[in-house]
Coordinates of C-alpha atoms in Angstrom, one line a residue:
Chain U
M1 CA 0.0 0.0 0.0
T2 CA 2.7 2.4 1.0
E3 CA 4.8 1.4 -2.0
T4 CA 2.1 2.1 -4.5
S5 CA 1.4 5.6 -3.0
L6 CA 5.2 6.4 -3.0
S7 CA 5.6 5.4 -6.6
T8 CA 2.6 7.5 -7.7
A9 CA 4.0 10.5 -5.7
E10 CA 7.3 10.2 -7.6
D11 CA 5.4 10.0 -11.0
D12 CA 3.4 13.0 -10.1
L13 CA 6.4 15.3 -9.5
P14 CA 7.7 15.6 -13.1
E15 CA 4.2 15.7 -14.3
M16 CA 3.3 18.6 -12.0
Q17 CA 6.5 20.4 -13.1
S18 CA 5.6 20.2 -16.7
A19 CA 2.1 21.3 -16.0
A20 CA 3.4 24.3 -14.2
R21 CA 5.7 25.1 -17.1
R22 CA 2.8 24.8 -19.4
L23 CA 0.7 27.2 -17.4
L24 CA 3.5 29.7 -17.3
R25 CA 3.9 29.5 -21.1
M26 CA 0.2 30.1 -21.5
L27 CA 0.5 33.0 -19.1
W28 CA 3.3 34.3 -21.2
A29 CA 1.0 34.2 -24.3
D30 CA -1.5 36.6 -22.7
K31 CA 0.4 39.8 -21.9
F32 CA -2.5 41.4 -20.0
A33 CA -2.9 38.4 -17.8
L34 CA 0.9 38.3 -17.3
C35 CA 0.9 41.9 -16.1
A36 CA -2.0 41.2 -13.9
A37 CA -0.4 38.2 -12.3
L38 CA 2.8 40.1 -11.7
F39 CA 1.0 42.9 -10.2
L40 CA -1.0 40.6 -7.9
L41 CA 2.1 38.9 -6.9
V42 CA 3.7 42.2 -5.8
V43 CA 0.4 43.0 -3.9
V44 CA 0.4 39.7 -2.1
V45 CA 4.2 39.9 -1.2
L46 CA 3.8 43.5 0.0
A47 CA 0.6 42.6 1.9
I48 CA 2.5 39.9 3.8
I49 CA 5.9 41.7 4.5
G50 CA 5.0 45.3 4.2
P51 CA 3.3 46.1 7.5
H52 CA 6.3 44.6 9.4
L53 CA 8.7 47.0 7.7
L54 CA 6.5 50.0 7.3
D55 CA 4.1 50.1 10.3
A56 CA 6.2 52.7 12.1
A57 CA 6.5 54.9 9.1
A58 CA 2.7 54.7 8.4
Q59 CA 1.8 55.7 12.0
K60 CA 4.4 58.4 12.4
Q61 CA 2.6 61.8 12.5
N62 CA 4.4 64.8 11.1
L63 CA 2.5 68.0 11.3
R64 CA 4.8 69.9 9.0
M65 CA 3.8 67.4 6.3
R66 CA 0.0 67.9 6.7
N67 CA -1.8 67.1 3.5
A68 CA 1.6 67.4 1.7
P69 CA 1.0 67.2 -2.1
P70 CA 2.1 64.2 -4.1
F71 CA 5.2 63.9 -6.3
G72 CA 7.3 66.1 -4.0
F73 CA 10.6 64.4 -3.0
A74 CA 11.2 66.8 -0.2
N75 CA 9.9 64.3 2.3
G76 CA 11.9 61.4 1.0
W77 CA 10.6 58.5 -1.1
M78 CA 7.8 57.7 1.5
G79 CA 6.2 61.0 0.8
V80 CA 6.0 60.5 -3.0
L81 CA 2.3 60.0 -2.9
G82 CA 1.7 62.9 -0.5
A83 CA 0.6 62.8 3.2
D84 CA -2.7 62.8 5.0
A85 CA -4.3 65.2 7.3
L86 CA -2.0 64.2 10.3
G87 CA 1.0 64.3 8.1
R88 CA 1.2 60.5 7.7
P89 CA 2.8 59.6 4.4
L90 CA 0.4 57.9 2.1
L91 CA 2.6 55.4 0.3
P92 CA 3.4 53.2 3.5
R93 CA -0.2 53.7 4.7
I94 CA -1.6 52.2 1.4
I95 CA 0.8 49.2 1.8
V96 CA -0.2 48.6 5.4
A97 CA -3.8 49.0 4.5
M98 CA -3.2 46.3 1.8
Q99 CA -2.9 43.6 4.4
N100 CA -6.3 44.2 6.0
T101 CA -8.0 44.5 2.7
M102 CA -6.4 41.3 1.4
L103 CA -7.0 39.5 4.7
V104 CA -10.7 40.2 4.8
A105 CA -11.3 39.4 1.1
A106 CA -9.1 36.2 1.2
G107 CA -10.8 35.1 4.3
A108 CA -14.3 35.6 2.9
V109 CA -13.4 34.0 -0.4
F110 CA -11.8 31.1 1.5
F111 CA -14.8 30.3 3.7
S112 CA -17.5 30.9 1.1
S113 CA -15.7 28.8 -1.5
I114 CA -15.1 25.9 0.7
M115 CA -18.5 26.0 2.3
G116 CA -20.2 26.6 -1.1
S117 CA -18.4 24.0 -3.0
L118 CA -18.8 21.3 -0.3
L119 CA -22.6 22.0 -0.1
G120 CA -22.8 22.1 -3.9
L121 CA -21.0 18.7 -4.1
V122 CA -23.4 17.2 -1.7
A123 CA -26.4 18.9 -3.4
G124 CA -25.4 17.6 -6.7
Y125 CA -24.6 14.1 -5.7
A126 CA -26.9 13.3 -2.7
K127 CA -30.5 12.2 -2.8
P128 CA -33.1 14.8 -4.0
G129 CA -34.4 15.4 -0.5
V130 CA -31.1 16.7 0.9
S131 CA -30.4 18.5 -2.3
Q132 CA -33.7 20.3 -2.1
V133 CA -33.1 21.6 1.4
I134 CA -29.7 22.9 0.5
M135 CA -31.0 24.6 -2.7
R136 CA -33.8 26.3 -0.7
L137 CA -31.2 27.5 1.9
A138 CA -29.3 29.0 -1.0
D139 CA -32.5 30.7 -2.3
V140 CA -33.0 32.1 1.2
I141 CA -29.6 33.7 1.3
M142 CA -30.0 34.9 -2.2
S143 CA -33.2 36.8 -1.5
F144 CA -31.6 38.8 1.3
P145 CA -30.7 42.2 0.3
S146 CA -27.1 41.4 0.9
L147 CA -25.5 44.9 1.4
L148 CA -28.3 46.1 3.7
L149 CA -28.0 42.8 5.5
A150 CA -24.3 43.4 6.0
V151 CA -25.0 47.0 7.1
V152 CA -27.6 45.8 9.7
V153 CA -25.6 42.9 11.1
L154 CA -22.3 44.7 11.2
Y155 CA -23.7 47.7 13.0
M156 CA -25.5 45.6 15.5
A157 CA -23.0 42.8 16.0
G158 CA -20.1 45.2 16.0
P159 CA -17.7 45.8 13.2
S160 CA -14.7 43.3 13.6
V161 CA -12.5 41.6 11.0
L162 CA -14.1 38.3 11.9
N163 CA -17.7 39.5 11.6
L164 CA -16.9 41.3 8.4
V165 CA -15.3 38.1 7.0
L166 CA -18.4 36.1 8.0
V167 CA -21.0 38.3 6.7
L168 CA -19.3 38.6 3.4
A169 CA -18.6 34.8 3.2
I170 CA -22.2 33.8 4.0
T171 CA -23.6 36.2 1.3
R172 CA -21.4 34.7 -1.3
I173 CA -21.9 31.1 -0.5
P174 CA -24.7 30.6 -3.0
V175 CA -22.5 31.6 -5.9
Y176 CA -20.3 28.6 -5.4
L177 CA -23.0 26.4 -4.4
R178 CA -25.1 26.8 -7.5
T179 CA -22.2 26.6 -9.9
T180 CA -20.8 23.4 -8.2
R181 CA -24.1 21.7 -8.3
A182 CA -24.8 22.5 -11.8
E183 CA -21.5 21.2 -12.8
V184 CA -21.7 18.0 -10.7
L185 CA -25.2 17.2 -12.1
E186 CA -23.6 17.1 -15.5
V187 CA -20.4 15.3 -14.6
R188 CA -22.0 12.6 -12.6
E189 CA -23.6 11.3 -15.7
R190 CA -20.3 10.8 -17.5
M191 CA -18.7 7.5 -18.3
F192 CA -15.8 7.6 -16.1
V193 CA -18.1 8.2 -13.0
S194 CA -20.3 5.4 -14.0
A195 CA -17.2 3.3 -14.4
A196 CA -15.9 4.2 -10.9
R197 CA -19.3 3.4 -9.4
V198 CA -19.5 0.0 -11.2
M199 CA -15.9 -0.8 -9.8
G200 CA -17.3 -0.2 -6.3
A201 CA -15.9 3.2 -5.4
S202 CA -17.5 4.8 -2.4
S203 CA -19.6 7.9 -2.9
R204 CA -16.9 10.0 -1.0
R205 CA -14.2 8.7 -3.4
I206 CA -16.2 9.4 -6.4
V207 CA -17.0 12.9 -5.3
F208 CA -13.6 13.8 -4.2
R209 CA -11.3 11.8 -6.6
H210 CA -13.3 11.9 -9.8
I211 CA -15.7 14.7 -9.7
L212 CA -14.0 17.5 -7.8
P213 CA -11.0 17.7 -10.1
V214 CA -13.3 18.3 -13.0
V215 CA -15.2 21.1 -11.2
L216 CA -12.2 22.6 -9.7
P217 CA -11.1 24.9 -12.6
T218 CA -14.5 26.5 -12.7
L219 CA -14.4 27.1 -9.1
M220 CA -11.1 28.7 -9.3
T221 CA -12.1 31.0 -12.0
I222 CA -15.1 32.1 -10.0
A223 CA -13.1 32.5 -6.7
T224 CA -10.8 34.8 -8.6
L225 CA -13.6 37.0 -9.8
D226 CA -15.3 36.8 -6.5
F227 CA -12.2 38.0 -4.8
A228 CA -12.5 41.3 -6.7
F229 CA -16.3 41.5 -5.8
V230 CA -15.7 40.8 -2.0
M231 CA -12.8 43.4 -2.0
L232 CA -15.3 46.0 -3.4
A233 CA -17.9 45.1 -0.9
E234 CA -15.5 45.4 2.0
S235 CA -14.3 48.7 0.7
S236 CA -17.9 50.0 0.5
L237 CA -18.6 48.9 4.1
S238 CA -15.4 50.3 5.5
F239 CA -16.2 53.4 3.5
L240 CA -19.7 53.7 5.2
G241 CA -18.0 53.4 8.6
I242 CA -19.2 49.9 9.6
G243 CA -16.2 47.8 8.1
I244 CA -12.8 48.0 9.6
Q245 CA -12.4 50.5 12.4
P246 CA -9.6 53.0 13.0
P247 CA -6.7 52.8 14.0
D248 CA -6.8 49.8 11.6
I249 CA -7.0 50.9 8.0
T250 CA -8.1 49.5 4.7
W251 CA -8.3 51.1 1.3
G252 CA -12.1 51.8 1.6
L253 CA -11.5 53.5 5.0
M254 CA -8.6 55.6 3.6
I255 CA -11.0 56.9 1.0
A256 CA -13.6 57.7 3.6
Q257 CA -11.0 59.6 5.6
G258 CA -9.9 61.6 2.5
R259 CA -13.4 62.6 1.9
S260 CA -13.5 65.7 4.2
Y261 CA -10.4 67.0 2.3
L262 CA -11.7 66.4 -1.1
T263 CA -11.5 70.0 -2.6
T264 CA -8.1 70.8 -1.0
A265 CA -6.2 67.5 -1.0
W266 CA -7.7 65.1 -3.7
W267 CA -4.7 62.7 -3.3
L268 CA -6.0 61.4 0.0
S269 CA -8.8 59.6 -1.6
F270 CA -7.4 59.2 -5.0
W271 CA -4.4 56.9 -4.4
P272 CA -6.2 54.2 -2.4
G273 CA -9.1 54.2 -4.9
L274 CA -6.6 53.7 -7.6
A275 CA -5.0 50.9 -5.6
I276 CA -8.5 49.1 -5.4
I277 CA -9.2 49.6 -9.2
L278 CA -5.8 48.2 -10.2
T279 CA -6.2 45.2 -8.0
T280 CA -9.8 44.3 -9.1
L281 CA -8.8 44.9 -12.7
S282 CA -5.9 42.6 -12.3
L283 CA -8.2 39.9 -10.8
N284 CA -10.8 40.3 -13.6
L285 CA -8.0 40.0 -16.3
L286 CA -6.5 36.9 -14.4
S287 CA -9.9 35.2 -14.2
N288 CA -10.6 35.9 -17.9
W289 CA -7.3 34.2 -18.6
M290 CA -8.0 31.3 -16.3
R291 CA -11.4 30.7 -18.0
I292 CA -9.5 29.9 -21.1
A293 CA -6.4 28.4 -19.7
L294 CA -8.1 25.9 -17.5
D295 CA -10.6 24.8 -20.2
P296 CA -9.2 22.0 -22.4
V297 CA -11.5 23.1 -25.2
Q298 CA -10.2 26.6 -25.6
R299 CA -6.8 26.1 -24.3
W300 CA -5.2 26.0 -27.8
R301 CA -5.9 29.7 -28.2
L302 CA -3.2 30.4 -25.6
E303 CA -0.9 27.4 -26.6
M304 CA -0.6 28.9 -30.1
G305 CA 1.3 31.7 -28.6
G306 CA -1.4 34.2 -28.4
R307 CA -1.7 35.0 -32.1
K308 CA -5.2 36.0 -33.0
N309 CA -7.2 33.6 -35.2
G310 CA -4.1 31.4 -35.0
Chain G
M1 CA -46.5 28.5 -13.5
T2 CA -48.6 29.3 -10.4
S3 CA -47.1 26.5 -8.3
F4 CA -43.7 27.9 -9.5
I5 CA -44.7 31.3 -8.1
Q6 CA -46.1 29.9 -4.9
K7 CA -42.9 27.9 -4.3
R8 CA -40.9 31.2 -4.9
A9 CA -43.2 33.2 -2.7
L10 CA -42.8 30.5 0.2
T11 CA -39.0 30.7 0.0
S12 CA -39.0 34.4 0.0
L13 CA -41.5 34.5 2.9
I14 CA -39.3 32.2 5.1
S15 CA -36.3 34.4 4.4
L16 CA -38.2 37.5 5.1
V17 CA -39.5 36.1 8.4
G18 CA -35.9 35.0 9.4
L19 CA -34.6 38.4 8.5
V20 CA -37.3 40.3 10.4
V21 CA -36.7 38.1 13.5
L22 CA -32.9 38.6 13.3
V23 CA -33.1 42.2 12.8
F24 CA -35.8 42.9 15.5
F25 CA -33.7 41.2 18.2
L26 CA -30.3 42.4 17.1
S27 CA -31.5 45.9 16.8
R28 CA -32.9 45.8 20.3
L29 CA -29.4 44.9 21.5
T30 CA -27.8 48.1 20.1
G31 CA -29.1 50.3 22.9
D32 CA -31.9 52.3 24.2
P33 CA -33.6 54.9 21.8
A34 CA -34.5 56.9 25.0
A35 CA -30.9 57.7 25.6
L36 CA -30.5 58.9 21.9
F37 CA -33.8 61.0 21.6
L38 CA -34.2 62.7 24.9
P39 CA -31.9 65.6 25.9
I40 CA -29.1 64.7 28.3
D41 CA -30.7 66.5 31.2
A42 CA -34.1 64.6 30.8
T43 CA -35.3 63.3 34.0
D44 CA -35.7 59.5 34.8
A45 CA -39.5 60.1 34.8
M46 CA -39.3 61.5 31.3
R47 CA -37.2 58.6 30.0
E48 CA -39.7 56.1 31.7
Q49 CA -42.5 57.9 29.9
F50 CA -40.8 57.7 26.6
R51 CA -40.2 54.1 26.8
E52 CA -43.8 53.5 28.0
I53 CA -45.3 55.4 25.0
H54 CA -43.0 53.4 22.5
G55 CA -43.6 50.1 24.2
L56 CA -39.9 49.6 25.1
N57 CA -40.5 48.6 28.7
D58 CA -42.1 45.2 27.9
P59 CA -40.0 42.1 27.7
L60 CA -38.5 41.5 24.4
L61 CA -40.7 38.6 23.5
V62 CA -43.8 40.6 24.3
Q63 CA -42.6 43.5 22.2
F64 CA -42.0 41.1 19.3
W65 CA -45.5 39.6 19.7
H66 CA -47.0 43.1 19.6
Y67 CA -45.0 43.9 16.4
I68 CA -46.2 40.7 14.7
V69 CA -49.8 41.4 15.6
D70 CA -49.5 44.9 14.3
L71 CA -47.9 43.6 11.2
A72 CA -50.7 41.3 10.5
H73 CA -52.9 44.4 10.5
L74 CA -50.4 46.0 8.0
N75 CA -49.4 48.4 10.8
F76 CA -45.6 48.8 10.6
G77 CA -45.4 51.0 13.7
E78 CA -44.3 54.6 14.1
S79 CA -41.1 56.1 13.1
I80 CA -39.6 57.7 16.4
R81 CA -37.4 60.1 14.5
K82 CA -40.1 61.5 12.2
A83 CA -43.2 60.9 14.3
R84 CA -45.0 59.5 11.2
P85 CA -46.0 55.9 10.3
A86 CA -42.8 54.1 9.5
I87 CA -44.1 52.6 6.3
D88 CA -45.0 56.1 4.9
V89 CA -41.4 57.2 5.5
V90 CA -40.0 54.1 3.9
L91 CA -42.3 54.3 0.8
E92 CA -41.3 57.9 0.2
G93 CA -37.6 56.9 0.2
F94 CA -38.3 53.8 -1.8
L95 CA -40.0 55.9 -4.5
W96 CA -36.7 57.9 -4.9
T97 CA -34.6 54.9 -5.0
F98 CA -37.0 53.2 -7.5
Q99 CA -36.9 56.0 -9.9
L100 CA -33.1 56.2 -9.7
A101 CA -32.9 52.3 -10.4
V102 CA -35.3 52.4 -13.3
I103 CA -33.7 55.4 -15.1
T104 CA -30.2 53.8 -14.6
M105 CA -31.3 50.3 -15.8
V106 CA -33.0 51.6 -18.8
L107 CA -30.0 53.7 -19.9
V108 CA -27.5 50.8 -18.9
T109 CA -29.5 48.2 -21.0
G110 CA -29.8 50.4 -24.0
A111 CA -26.3 51.4 -24.1
A112 CA -24.8 48.0 -23.2
V113 CA -26.8 46.1 -25.7
V114 CA -25.8 48.4 -28.6
V115 CA -22.1 48.5 -27.5
G116 CA -22.0 44.8 -26.7
S117 CA -23.6 43.9 -30.1
L118 CA -21.3 46.1 -32.2
A119 CA -18.2 44.7 -30.3
A120 CA -19.3 41.2 -31.0
F121 CA -20.0 41.9 -34.7
K122 CA -16.3 42.8 -35.3
A123 CA -14.8 40.6 -32.5
G124 CA -11.1 41.2 -32.1
G125 CA -11.4 44.5 -33.9
F126 CA -10.4 47.8 -32.6
F127 CA -13.9 48.7 -31.2
D128 CA -14.2 45.4 -29.6
R129 CA -10.9 45.7 -27.8
F130 CA -11.6 49.2 -26.8
A131 CA -15.2 48.3 -25.5
S132 CA -13.9 45.3 -23.6
F133 CA -11.1 47.3 -21.9
V134 CA -13.5 50.2 -21.0
S135 CA -16.1 47.7 -19.7
L136 CA -13.5 45.8 -17.7
I137 CA -12.3 49.0 -16.0
G138 CA -15.9 49.9 -15.3
A139 CA -16.7 46.6 -13.7
S140 CA -13.5 46.9 -11.6
A141 CA -14.1 50.4 -10.2
P142 CA -15.5 51.0 -6.7
D143 CA -18.6 53.2 -7.1
F144 CA -18.0 55.3 -4.1
W145 CA -14.5 56.3 -5.4
I146 CA -16.0 57.2 -8.8
A147 CA -18.6 59.3 -7.0
I148 CA -16.0 61.2 -5.1
V149 CA -13.8 61.9 -8.2
G150 CA -17.0 62.9 -10.1
I151 CA -17.7 65.3 -7.4
V152 CA -14.3 66.8 -7.5
V153 CA -14.1 67.0 -11.3
F154 CA -17.7 67.9 -12.5
A155 CA -19.1 69.5 -9.5
V156 CA -16.4 71.3 -7.7
S157 CA -13.8 72.1 -10.5
L158 CA -16.1 72.5 -13.6
G159 CA -19.3 73.4 -11.7
W160 CA -21.5 71.7 -14.3
V161 CA -23.7 69.9 -11.8
P162 CA -24.6 70.4 -8.1
T163 CA -22.6 68.3 -5.6
S164 CA -25.6 66.7 -3.9
G165 CA -29.2 66.9 -3.0
T166 CA -32.4 66.8 -5.2
G167 CA -34.6 69.3 -6.8
T168 CA -33.6 69.9 -10.5
P169 CA -32.9 67.4 -13.1
L170 CA -29.3 68.4 -13.0
H171 CA -29.1 66.8 -9.5
W172 CA -29.8 63.4 -11.0
I173 CA -26.9 63.4 -13.5
L174 CA -24.1 62.5 -11.3
P175 CA -25.8 59.8 -9.2
I176 CA -27.1 58.1 -12.4
A177 CA -23.7 58.4 -14.0
V178 CA -22.0 56.6 -11.1
L179 CA -24.6 53.9 -10.8
F180 CA -24.4 53.4 -14.6
I181 CA -20.7 52.4 -14.7
R182 CA -20.6 49.1 -13.1
P183 CA -23.7 47.3 -14.5
F184 CA -22.7 48.8 -17.8
G185 CA -19.3 47.1 -17.7
L186 CA -20.8 43.7 -16.6
I187 CA -23.7 43.7 -19.2
V188 CA -21.5 44.7 -22.0
Q189 CA -19.4 41.7 -21.4
V190 CA -22.3 39.3 -21.2
V191 CA -23.9 40.8 -24.3
R192 CA -20.7 40.5 -26.3
G193 CA -20.2 36.9 -25.3
S194 CA -23.7 35.7 -26.0
M195 CA -23.8 37.7 -29.4
I196 CA -20.5 36.0 -30.5
T197 CA -22.2 32.7 -29.9
A198 CA -25.4 33.8 -31.7
L199 CA -23.6 35.3 -34.7
S200 CA -21.7 32.2 -35.4
S201 CA -24.9 30.1 -35.4
A202 CA -26.4 28.5 -38.5
Y203 CA -29.5 30.7 -38.8
V204 CA -27.4 33.9 -39.0
K205 CA -25.3 32.3 -41.7
T206 CA -28.3 31.6 -43.6
A207 CA -29.6 35.0 -43.1
R208 CA -26.4 36.4 -44.5
A209 CA -26.5 33.9 -47.4
K210 CA -30.0 35.2 -48.3
G211 CA -28.5 38.6 -48.5
V212 CA -30.2 40.3 -45.5
R213 CA -28.5 43.6 -44.6
T214 CA -26.1 43.6 -41.7
R215 CA -28.1 45.8 -39.2
P216 CA -31.2 43.5 -39.3
I217 CA -29.0 40.5 -38.9
I218 CA -27.4 42.0 -35.6
F219 CA -30.4 43.5 -34.0
V220 CA -33.3 41.3 -35.2
H221 CA -31.9 37.8 -35.9
A222 CA -29.0 37.4 -33.4
L223 CA -29.9 39.8 -30.7
R224 CA -33.3 38.1 -29.9
N225 CA -31.6 34.8 -29.0
A226 CA -28.6 36.5 -27.4
L227 CA -30.8 38.3 -25.0
L228 CA -31.7 35.4 -22.8
P229 CA -28.6 35.2 -20.7
V230 CA -28.5 38.9 -20.7
I231 CA -31.8 39.2 -18.9
T232 CA -30.6 37.3 -15.9
V233 CA -27.7 39.6 -15.5
I234 CA -29.9 42.6 -15.9
G235 CA -32.1 41.3 -13.1
D236 CA -29.2 40.7 -10.8
Q237 CA -27.9 44.2 -11.4
A238 CA -31.3 45.8 -11.0
A239 CA -31.7 43.9 -7.6
A240 CA -28.3 45.1 -6.6
L241 CA -29.2 48.7 -7.5
L242 CA -32.4 48.5 -5.4
N243 CA -30.5 47.5 -2.3
G244 CA -27.0 48.6 -3.2
A245 CA -27.5 52.2 -4.0
V246 CA -26.8 52.9 -0.3
V247 CA -23.4 54.1 -0.9
V248 CA -24.1 56.4 -3.8
E249 CA -27.1 57.7 -2.0
T250 CA -25.1 58.5 1.1
I251 CA -22.5 60.4 -0.9
F252 CA -24.9 62.4 -2.9
G253 CA -27.4 63.1 -0.1
F254 CA -30.0 61.4 -2.1
P255 CA -33.2 60.7 0.0
G256 CA -33.6 57.1 -1.1
V257 CA -34.3 54.1 0.9
G258 CA -30.7 53.1 1.4
K259 CA -29.8 56.4 3.0
L260 CA -32.9 56.2 5.1
M261 CA -31.8 52.8 6.3
I262 CA -28.4 53.9 7.3
D263 CA -29.7 57.0 9.2
S264 CA -32.4 54.9 10.9
I265 CA -30.0 52.3 12.1
L266 CA -27.6 55.0 13.5
Q267 CA -30.6 56.7 15.1
R268 CA -32.1 53.4 16.6
D269 CA -35.4 54.0 14.7
F270 CA -36.2 50.3 14.6
N271 CA -39.5 50.4 13.0
V272 CA -38.2 52.2 9.9
V273 CA -35.2 49.7 9.6
L274 CA -37.6 46.7 9.6
A275 CA -40.2 48.3 7.2
A276 CA -37.2 49.3 4.9
I277 CA -36.0 45.7 4.8
M278 CA -39.4 44.3 4.2
V279 CA -40.1 46.8 1.3
T280 CA -36.8 46.1 -0.3
A281 CA -37.1 42.4 0.0
L282 CA -40.6 42.5 -1.5
A283 CA -39.3 44.7 -4.5
I284 CA -36.6 42.3 -5.1
F285 CA -39.0 39.3 -5.0
I286 CA -41.2 41.0 -7.5
M287 CA -38.4 41.8 -9.7
N288 CA -37.1 38.3 -9.7
L289 CA -40.5 37.1 -10.6
L290 CA -40.8 39.5 -13.5
I291 CA -37.4 38.2 -14.8
D292 CA -38.6 34.7 -14.7
L293 CA -41.7 35.6 -16.5
A294 CA -39.8 37.5 -19.1
Y295 CA -37.6 34.5 -19.6
S296 CA -40.4 32.2 -20.2
L297 CA -42.0 34.7 -22.6
L298 CA -39.0 35.0 -24.6
D299 CA -38.0 31.4 -24.7
P300 CA -40.9 29.0 -25.5
R301 CA -38.7 26.0 -24.4
I302 CA -38.8 27.1 -20.8
R303 CA -42.6 27.4 -20.7
N304 CA -43.2 23.7 -20.6

């Protein structure tokens, strides 16, 4: 038993390497997606290490730098994007805020995609009764006015990172649930699933070893797209003052804080907004690429080297 | 069809009851309205009287029971803040939001269908790439940020439109423009995708071979079939507008139901919050129903 599993692990390794190389080649073929992926890589790295290095700089008030305009190098490279009303430089603040923004979005996407796809797998494969219950549950969540619900719950339950993640995650579960179920309903009728069943595989094995890998690419594409959506939702909530609370910062909160100085210091709100746009744009571009790259039927478009009508 | 509507109504009713229960008890946890509405130097007797008048002294379950009984008589309670029936206040706000949503969706649908169709007609061409890129940016931008930038540029610097409020048609331009952008970006992409599929189908090729002119092919033959998936997205976006115009309404000081809701939560005006949730949920339910009806009208295959 151990021997067989060892040998498959060794076989998998070169296979995985070549698959990764193929993905990279396909990424290279789509220059927009390449830029998006690189940008997101930078964002993730900065979100992880940035706050450790720049927290002090982002908190330090310097009243001589109050609302300092951008593109002035008088205050060193930190002040290149200007400074806020308390003279805190904007560039390190944006990088520190990145961590909270990413944390909330990643947490919400993580929870909702795991819960949604598990429920979807069950709803697609289980008996009709169970499936009905799950689908009605999804309908119930879908018919809530989601942003209003988030506003009510967050104001009343208290705005914390955990509550924010939970509210956003719950409202997004149906997206994964419905997609997974629809795909499972189609995949379960295919030959290889029938073959596995005939050979005596358990339901759990069929669902996780045979059906899940087929559904996974779609789920990843949706999760990428949804990350952008959740980020925008978090920003809106923080902007309204019921998301992340000061002294913690997110991009949405920074925009809200800059709002009072709109006519005199536009850069306070402009830069964090630009950061949101660039990140969501990258996520959208990447998910467009994934839709093609992870689909065996359309993959050739990228493998031809990206030439149009190739 | 009726059984379908009944099923839908039942699910929506269950979720609505759940939501009302949740909000009712959660809202009572946020604090005492008497502390907020009476002046600081109010005597304890005055506070007691205030609570007595608004029925806040009873145990929570009794309060809830009274609320349900009133609700059964279509009485949504009084707004403490405005001293008027809560439902009147909410319907007033809802009417504003409804107008905003309808105007925006009509404009968005018209523009997105035309742009998406033309982009699909010459897929890969300059117009297509330009439209795709613009719609992608539109779908990525946070609306509150666009609203702020819009105010700075068009209201403050150029002075073309007022910054906030209502009154003249000019006041509507910025809110509508801001609400327009994201649904437009999304719908253009869906129209484009489904038009490309429709244009490469056999009946379009037949029409071309017959010598039908280009415009009828796009807007008559292909578009009718391509519109089906688009309607779903339009419905989603319209629902999002009905409950998601909160941010834009707050920024532009627009007296819609979203702004009313936020203000009422902050002021602990519980009856208005509950009424607003119920009205919005009802509106979304009706709209989803209309979308399904439109779907079955347009696609005879679904009817059976």
